[in-house]
Tab-separated table of C-alpha atoms in Angstrom:
chain	number	residue	atom	x	y	z
A	287	MET	CA	30.578	-10.918	15.840
A	288	GLU	CA	26.714	-10.545	16.427
A	289	THR	CA	25.248	-11.539	19.344
A	290	GLU	CA	22.579	-14.106	19.299
A	291	GLN	CA	19.042	-12.282	19.808
A	292	SER	CA	16.561	-13.217	22.359
A	293	PRO	CA	13.467	-14.971	20.946
A	294	ILE	CA	11.588	-11.840	21.162
A	295	ALA	CA	13.799	-9.658	19.112
A	296	SER	CA	13.860	-12.226	16.847
A	297	ILE	CA	10.294	-12.232	15.803
A	298	HIS	CA	10.203	-8.599	16.649
A	299	ASN	CA	12.546	-8.239	13.392
A	300	ILE	CA	11.077	-10.957	11.083
A	301	ARG	CA	7.790	-9.402	11.283
A	302	GLN	CA	9.375	-5.706	10.877
A	303	MET	CA	11.861	-7.049	7.771
A	304	MET	CA	8.301	-8.625	6.323
A	305	GLU	CA	6.262	-6.129	6.816
A	306	ARG	CA	9.085	-3.497	5.576
A	307	SER	CA	9.504	-5.650	2.183
A	308	SER	CA	6.106	-6.109	1.285
A	309	ARG	CA	4.124	-2.849	2.285
A	310	PHE	CA	4.523	0.956	0.678
A	311	ILE	CA	4.546	2.311	4.769
A	312	SER	CA	5.524	5.668	3.363
A	313	LEU	CA	2.048	6.946	2.596
A	314	SER	CA	1.477	9.585	4.630
A	315	GLY	CA	-1.797	10.568	6.434
A	316	LEU	CA	-1.624	14.408	5.004
A	317	SER	CA	-1.868	13.152	1.635
A	318	GLY	CA	-5.146	11.788	2.866
A	319	ILE	CA	-6.109	15.289	4.536
A	320	GLY	CA	-4.666	17.216	1.773
A	321	ALA	CA	-6.498	14.967	-1.646
A	322	GLY	CA	-9.956	15.090	1.044
A	323	ILE	CA	-9.340	19.513	0.824
A	324	CYS	CA	-8.957	18.979	-3.214
A	325	ALA	CA	-12.258	16.964	-3.173
A	326	LEU	CA	-14.327	19.257	-1.268
A	327	LEU	CA	-12.849	22.540	-3.619
A	328	GLY	CA	-14.022	20.867	-6.547
A	329	ALA	CA	-17.484	19.792	-4.836
A	330	ALA	CA	-17.820	23.150	-3.666
A	331	TYR	CA	-17.334	24.550	-7.338
A	332	ALA	CA	-19.541	22.125	-8.679
A	333	TRP	CA	-22.028	23.262	-5.762
A	334	GLN	CA	-22.154	26.847	-7.272
A	335	LEU	CA	-22.744	26.157	-10.850
A	336	LYS	CA	-25.918	23.504	-9.223
A	337	ASN	CA	-27.339	26.807	-7.223
A	338	GLY	CA	-26.615	29.075	-10.571
A	339	LEU	CA	-28.950	27.400	-12.379
A	340	GLU	CA	-31.293	26.344	-10.104
A	341	GLU	CA	-31.732	29.700	-9.439
A	342	ALA	CA	-31.967	30.241	-13.336
A	343	GLY	CA	-34.581	27.718	-12.811
A	344	ILE	CA	-32.933	25.185	-14.784
A	345	ASP	CA	-33.100	21.557	-14.236
A	346	TYR	CA	-29.650	20.736	-12.881
A	347	ARG	CA	-29.847	17.159	-13.036
A	348	SER	CA	-31.141	16.253	-16.754
A	349	LEU	CA	-28.350	18.240	-17.636
A	350	ALA	CA	-25.758	17.103	-15.633
A	351	PHE	CA	-26.592	13.443	-17.050
A	352	ALA	CA	-27.020	14.645	-20.382
A	353	THR	CA	-24.392	13.257	-22.956
A	354	GLY	CA	-22.395	16.414	-24.176
A	355	SER	CA	-24.328	18.986	-22.738
A	356	ASP	CA	-22.104	22.041	-21.512
A	357	LEU	CA	-22.709	21.402	-17.915
A	358	GLN	CA	-21.772	17.629	-18.180
A	359	LYS	CA	-18.168	18.826	-19.717
A	360	GLN	CA	-17.698	21.289	-17.061
A	361	LEU	CA	-18.280	18.569	-14.567
A	362	LEU	CA	-15.799	16.341	-16.288
A	363	ALA	CA	-13.382	18.805	-16.563
A	364	ALA	CA	-13.350	19.835	-12.879
A	365	GLY	CA	-13.515	16.757	-11.627
A	366	ALA	CA	-10.643	15.297	-13.667
A	367	CYS	CA	-9.035	19.106	-12.034
A	368	THR	CA	-9.919	17.479	-8.939
A	369	PHE	CA	-8.429	14.262	-9.144
A	370	ILE	CA	-4.770	15.515	-10.629
A	371	ALA	CA	-4.961	18.182	-7.832
A	372	ALA	CA	-5.917	15.751	-5.471
A	373	LEU	CA	-3.061	12.714	-6.248
A	374	CYS	CA	-0.152	15.754	-6.774
A	375	VAL	CA	-0.810	17.013	-3.486
A	376	ALA	CA	-1.209	12.999	-1.917
A	377	VAL	CA	2.125	12.303	-3.752
A	378	PHE	CA	3.877	15.676	-2.293
A	379	PHE	CA	2.847	14.619	1.435
A	380	THR	CA	3.742	11.013	0.653
A	381	TYR	CA	7.113	11.986	-0.600
A	382	LEU	CA	7.891	14.365	1.744
A	383	ARG	CA	7.417	11.388	4.673
A	384	SER	CA	9.664	8.883	2.663
A	385	LYS	CA	12.427	11.227	3.009
A	386	LYS	CA	11.812	11.881	6.586
A	387	THR	CA	11.962	8.179	7.135
A	388	GLY	CA	14.919	7.419	4.757
A	389	VAL	CA	12.659	5.039	2.653
A	390	ALA	CA	12.928	5.255	-0.936
A	391	ILE	CA	9.319	6.253	-2.614
A	392	TRP	CA	9.460	4.152	-5.307
A	393	GLY	CA	10.740	0.744	-5.301
A	394	THR	CA	9.232	-3.007	-5.657
A	395	THR	CA	6.452	-1.875	-2.643
A	396	ALA	CA	5.571	1.293	-4.467
A	397	ARG	CA	5.490	-0.316	-7.874
A	398	ARG	CA	3.214	-3.100	-6.328
A	399	LEU	CA	0.694	-0.901	-4.576
A	400	LEU	CA	0.568	1.503	-7.881
A	401	TRP	CA	-0.425	-1.558	-10.071
A	402	ASN	CA	-3.041	-3.268	-7.336
A	403	THR	CA	-4.626	0.166	-7.249
A	404	SER	CA	-4.678	1.157	-11.031
A	405	VAL	CA	-6.155	-1.762	-12.216
A	406	PRO	CA	-9.312	-1.303	-10.771
A	407	LEU	CA	-9.382	2.227	-11.164
A	408	ALA	CA	-8.897	1.698	-15.151
A	409	ILE	CA	-11.543	-0.662	-15.615
A	410	GLY	CA	-13.717	1.925	-13.789
A	411	GLY	CA	-12.365	4.819	-16.062
A	412	ILE	CA	-13.644	2.538	-18.660
A	413	VAL	CA	-17.069	1.759	-17.615
A	414	VAL	CA	-17.839	5.433	-16.403
A	415	TYR	CA	-16.667	6.361	-20.604
A	416	ARG	CA	-18.845	3.850	-21.420
A	417	LEU	CA	-21.702	4.903	-19.217
A	418	LEU	CA	-21.182	8.523	-20.321
A	419	ASP	CA	-21.156	7.560	-24.285
A	420	LEU	CA	-24.705	5.304	-23.815
A	421	GLY	CA	-26.422	8.499	-21.838
A	422	LEU	CA	-26.331	6.695	-18.031
A	423	GLY	CA	-24.573	9.794	-16.865
A	424	GLY	CA	-26.204	8.886	-13.587
A	425	LEU	CA	-24.472	5.883	-12.981
A	426	VAL	CA	-20.893	7.791	-13.048
A	427	ALA	CA	-20.930	9.137	-9.383
A	428	PRO	CA	-21.483	5.765	-7.489
A	429	CYS	CA	-19.360	3.737	-10.045
A	430	CYS	CA	-16.496	6.226	-9.266
A	431	LEU	CA	-17.337	5.415	-5.896
A	432	LEU	CA	-17.470	1.526	-6.078
A	433	PHE	CA	-14.291	0.907	-8.521
A	434	TYR	CA	-12.568	3.368	-6.173
A	435	GLY	CA	-13.384	1.392	-2.770
A	436	LEU	CA	-12.423	-1.512	-4.516
A	437	ALA	CA	-9.172	-0.156	-5.541
A	438	LEU	CA	-8.431	0.778	-2.446
A	439	ILE	CA	-9.012	-2.614	-0.647
A	440	ASN	CA	-6.957	-3.792	-3.382
A	441	GLY	CA	-3.932	-1.772	-2.752
A	442	SER	CA	-4.640	-2.491	1.225
A	443	LYS	CA	-2.814	-5.601	0.790
A	444	TYR	CA	0.638	-3.677	-0.207
A	445	THR	CA	0.432	-0.591	2.039
A	446	VAL	CA	-0.820	0.628	5.365
A	447	GLY	CA	-3.917	-2.066	6.227
A	448	GLU	CA	-6.097	0.195	7.819
A	449	ILE	CA	-6.631	1.849	4.387
A	450	LYS	CA	-9.010	-0.969	3.470
A	451	TRP	CA	-11.115	0.700	5.928
A	452	LEU	CA	-11.385	3.617	3.846
A	453	GLY	CA	-12.036	1.416	1.209
A	454	TYR	CA	-15.492	-0.081	2.758
A	455	CYS	CA	-16.490	3.161	3.329
A	456	GLN	CA	-16.375	4.282	-0.103
A	457	LEU	CA	-18.548	0.869	-1.298
A	458	VAL	CA	-21.345	1.587	1.309
A	459	LEU	CA	-21.692	5.645	-0.140
A	460	GLY	CA	-21.523	3.965	-3.870
A	461	VAL	CA	-23.981	1.274	-2.951
A	462	ILE	CA	-26.104	4.090	-1.409
A	463	ASN	CA	-25.484	5.988	-4.539
A	464	LEU	CA	-27.055	3.310	-6.947
A	465	TRP	CA	-30.192	3.760	-4.818
A	466	MET	CA	-30.267	7.523	-4.842
A	467	ILE	CA	-29.013	8.807	-8.351
A	468	GLY	CA	-29.216	12.291	-8.810
A	469	HIS	CA	-27.658	12.943	-4.951
A	470	GLY	CA	-23.689	11.940	-6.056
A	471	LEU	CA	-22.408	15.367	-5.746
A	472	ILE	CA	-23.474	15.281	-1.905
A	473	LEU	CA	-21.952	11.665	-1.633
A	474	TRP	CA	-18.646	12.250	-3.530
A	475	ALA	CA	-17.983	15.512	-1.046
A	476	ILE	CA	-18.830	13.128	1.591
A	477	GLY	CA	-16.644	10.009	0.425
A	478	PHE	CA	-14.148	11.766	-1.584
A	479	GLY	CA	-13.786	14.878	0.898
A	480	VAL	CA	-14.607	14.033	4.157
A	481	LEU	CA	-13.880	10.427	4.920
A	482	HIS	CA	-10.468	11.065	2.979
A	483	ILE	CA	-9.759	13.933	5.940
A	484	VAL	CA	-11.116	11.736	8.487
A	485	TYR	CA	-9.120	9.066	7.291
A	486	GLY	CA	-5.896	11.174	6.611
A	487	ILE	CA	-6.106	12.878	10.785
A	488	ALA	CA	-6.476	9.214	11.889
A	489	MET	CA	-3.227	8.282	10.357
A	490	TRP	CA	-1.332	11.206	11.465
A	491	LEU	CA	-2.410	10.206	15.014
A	492	LYS	CA	-1.722	6.611	14.893
A	493	TYR	CA	1.453	6.954	12.929
A	494	GLU	CA	3.386	10.317	12.248
A	495	ARG	CA	2.660	12.735	15.597
A	496	ASN	CA	5.042	10.900	17.823
A	497	ASN	CA	7.509	11.006	14.924
A	498	ASN	CA	7.412	14.215	14.724
A	499	ASN	CA	8.252	15.543	17.767
B	15	MET	CA	10.336	-32.996	27.097
B	16	LYS	CA	12.910	-32.020	23.937
B	17	ASN	CA	14.706	-28.466	24.526
B	18	PRO	CA	13.440	-26.067	22.108
B	19	ILE	CA	16.726	-24.239	21.833
B	20	GLU	CA	18.359	-27.497	19.967
B	21	ASN	CA	15.247	-26.189	17.439
B	22	LEU	CA	17.146	-22.993	16.401
B	23	ASN	CA	18.924	-22.941	13.663
B	24	LYS	CA	22.111	-21.292	14.025
B	25	ILE	CA	22.269	-20.081	10.896
B	26	PHE	CA	19.690	-17.718	11.800
B	27	ASP	CA	21.792	-16.077	14.739
B	28	SER	CA	22.924	-13.656	12.832
B	29	ARG	CA	20.082	-10.424	12.448
B	30	ILE	CA	21.512	-9.991	8.676
B	31	ARG	CA	20.690	-13.688	7.855
B	32	LEU	CA	17.313	-13.560	9.667
B	33	GLY	CA	16.179	-10.346	7.972
B	34	ILE	CA	17.199	-11.862	4.360
B	35	MET	CA	15.187	-14.965	5.188
B	36	SER	CA	12.058	-12.769	6.469
B	37	ALA	CA	12.418	-10.359	3.344
B	38	VAL	CA	12.185	-13.988	0.844
B	39	MET	CA	9.520	-15.320	2.835
B	40	VAL	CA	7.124	-13.014	1.575
B	41	ASN	CA	8.559	-11.689	-2.026
B	42	GLU	CA	8.596	-13.667	-4.728
B	43	GLY	CA	12.029	-12.200	-5.606
B	44	LEU	CA	14.323	-9.651	-4.460
B	45	ASN	CA	17.566	-7.739	-5.811
B	46	PHE	CA	20.816	-6.859	-4.666
B	47	ASN	CA	19.576	-3.445	-3.681
B	48	GLU	CA	16.444	-4.266	-2.628
B	49	LEU	CA	17.541	-6.140	0.123
B	50	LYS	CA	20.704	-3.909	0.894
B	51	GLU	CA	18.319	-1.330	1.584
B	52	LEU	CA	15.687	-2.902	3.700
B	53	ILE	CA	18.433	-4.454	5.806
B	54	GLU	CA	20.991	-1.426	5.783
B	55	VAL	CA	24.330	-2.921	5.888
B	56	THR	CA	27.711	-2.545	3.913
B	57	ASP	CA	27.716	-4.290	0.065
B	58	GLY	CA	30.699	-6.834	1.757
B	59	ASN	CA	28.584	-7.524	4.718
B	60	LEU	CA	25.143	-8.459	3.105
B	61	ALA	CA	26.905	-10.638	0.151
B	62	SER	CA	28.875	-12.723	2.084
B	63	HIS	CA	25.770	-13.876	3.924
B	64	LEU	CA	23.807	-14.187	1.023
B	65	LYS	CA	27.011	-16.566	0.160
B	66	THR	CA	26.621	-18.318	3.346
B	67	LEU	CA	22.718	-18.785	3.012
B	68	GLU	CA	23.166	-19.676	-0.676
B	69	GLU	CA	25.934	-22.556	0.379
B	70	ASN	CA	23.303	-24.197	2.635
B	71	GLU	CA	20.442	-23.829	-0.611
B	72	PHE	CA	18.107	-21.709	1.800
B	73	ILE	CA	18.412	-19.066	-0.870
B	74	LYS	CA	18.309	-19.589	-4.631
B	75	VAL	CA	20.341	-17.021	-6.620
B	76	LYS	CA	18.937	-15.826	-10.639
B	77	LYS	CA	21.416	-13.676	-12.796
B	78	GLY	CA	19.727	-11.646	-15.233
B	79	PHE	CA	20.002	-8.291	-16.934
B	80	ILE	CA	18.003	-5.078	-16.726
B	81	GLY	CA	19.419	-3.641	-20.074
B	82	ARG	CA	23.168	-4.056	-19.916
B	83	LYS	CA	23.313	-3.739	-15.839
B	84	THR	CA	23.131	-6.978	-13.812
B	85	ASN	CA	20.080	-8.052	-11.888
B	86	THR	CA	20.890	-10.842	-9.006
B	87	THR	CA	17.689	-11.273	-7.631
B	88	TYR	CA	17.232	-13.839	-4.521
B	89	SER	CA	14.505	-16.198	-3.550
B	90	ILE	CA	13.451	-18.807	-1.136
B	91	THR	CA	13.859	-22.428	-1.579
B	92	LYS	CA	11.743	-25.429	-0.450
B	93	THR	CA	14.885	-26.456	1.898
B	94	GLY	CA	15.125	-22.670	3.137
B	95	GLU	CA	11.137	-22.298	3.841
B	96	LYS	CA	11.134	-25.286	5.974
B	97	ALA	CA	14.526	-24.328	7.776
B	98	PHE	CA	12.866	-21.086	8.551
B	99	ARG	CA	9.914	-22.587	9.416
B	100	THR	CA	11.040	-25.103	11.909
B	101	HIS	CA	13.094	-21.684	13.274
B	102	LEU	CA	10.049	-19.404	14.174
B	103	GLU	CA	8.471	-22.698	15.681
B	104	ALA	CA	11.472	-22.989	18.499
B	105	LEU	CA	11.044	-19.342	18.839
B	106	GLU	CA	7.359	-19.673	19.337
B	107	GLN	CA	8.058	-22.561	22.470
B	108	MET	CA	11.259	-20.597	23.810
B	109	ILE	CA	8.776	-17.866	24.192
B	110	ARG	CA	5.926	-20.239	25.739
B	111	LYS	CA	8.647	-21.346	28.350
B	112	LEU	CA	9.283	-17.882	29.304
B	113	GLY	CA	5.479	-16.957	30.069
C-alpha cells in the first residue's frame, strides 16, 4: 500500500503533474542556439548579395522590394531555406532531449503547442504573400518579426513559459522595423539570430546543464 | 478551530489518484495511454485507480474510437473539481500551520 504523503509532497506532486500534462517541456535550449546560427548564416548570405550589388552601384533596397525581381526571388529562396534548416535543427535537438528525459516527443502537449504557434504563423504567411503580391515588399520583414513574436507568445502557454519573453523582443524589433523600412536584414539578424542564441543559452543554463552532469 | 486534516480527502491519499486528478484538472480530456505515460504506472494499477475515481463520480469516462481502436478518454466532473479544490485548500491550511 502507498503511504500518506506530506502536504508539501502532495502539492509538489500536483504541480508537477499539472505542468507535465499541459506543457511541452522537451523544447531544448540547444534548439534555440541551432536555429539562431542558421538565421545568422542566412543573414550573412543576404548581406553578401547586398554588398555585391552595392559595389556594382545598384540600389539594393528598391530591387529587393520590387516584386518579381531576381534579387527578391533569391532572398525569398534563401529565407525559405533558412527557415527549413532552422526548423530541422530545432526539432533534432528537441528530439535528443526528449529521448534523454524519456518523455515522448509527440503527444497532446506537442500537438497543442504546434497548433497554437502554427495558426499565427500561417496567417502571417498569407499576409506576407499578399504584401509581395501588392508590391509592398518593404513590409515583409517587419511582418515576419511581428507574426513570429505573436506565435511565440501564443505558444508560450503550452511550453516553457520563458519563451514569451523571446516573443515580446521579436515584437519590439518588428515595431521598430515598421519605422525603419529597409533595415529588415539587420533586425532579422538580431531577432531570428542573436535573440534565439541568447534565449537558447539562457534556457540551456537554466534547465539542461545540471541534468547533463 | 477545525482541524484541516478533516478536510483532506482520503481518496486523494494515493499519489496515483492525486496525479490523475491533477492531470484532468488542467486538460479537457486525457486518454488511458496519456495518463499512463504521465503517471508512470502499470496498466492494471492505473485502471484500478481510475475505477475508484469513477465510482466516486470524480471523473467521467467517454468511450470512443480512433479508427478501429477503442479510445477511452477521462475528464473531470463538477463533483471531482469541487473535491479537488477542497483538498487543495486543506493542504494549504496544513502548510500554513506548519509555518
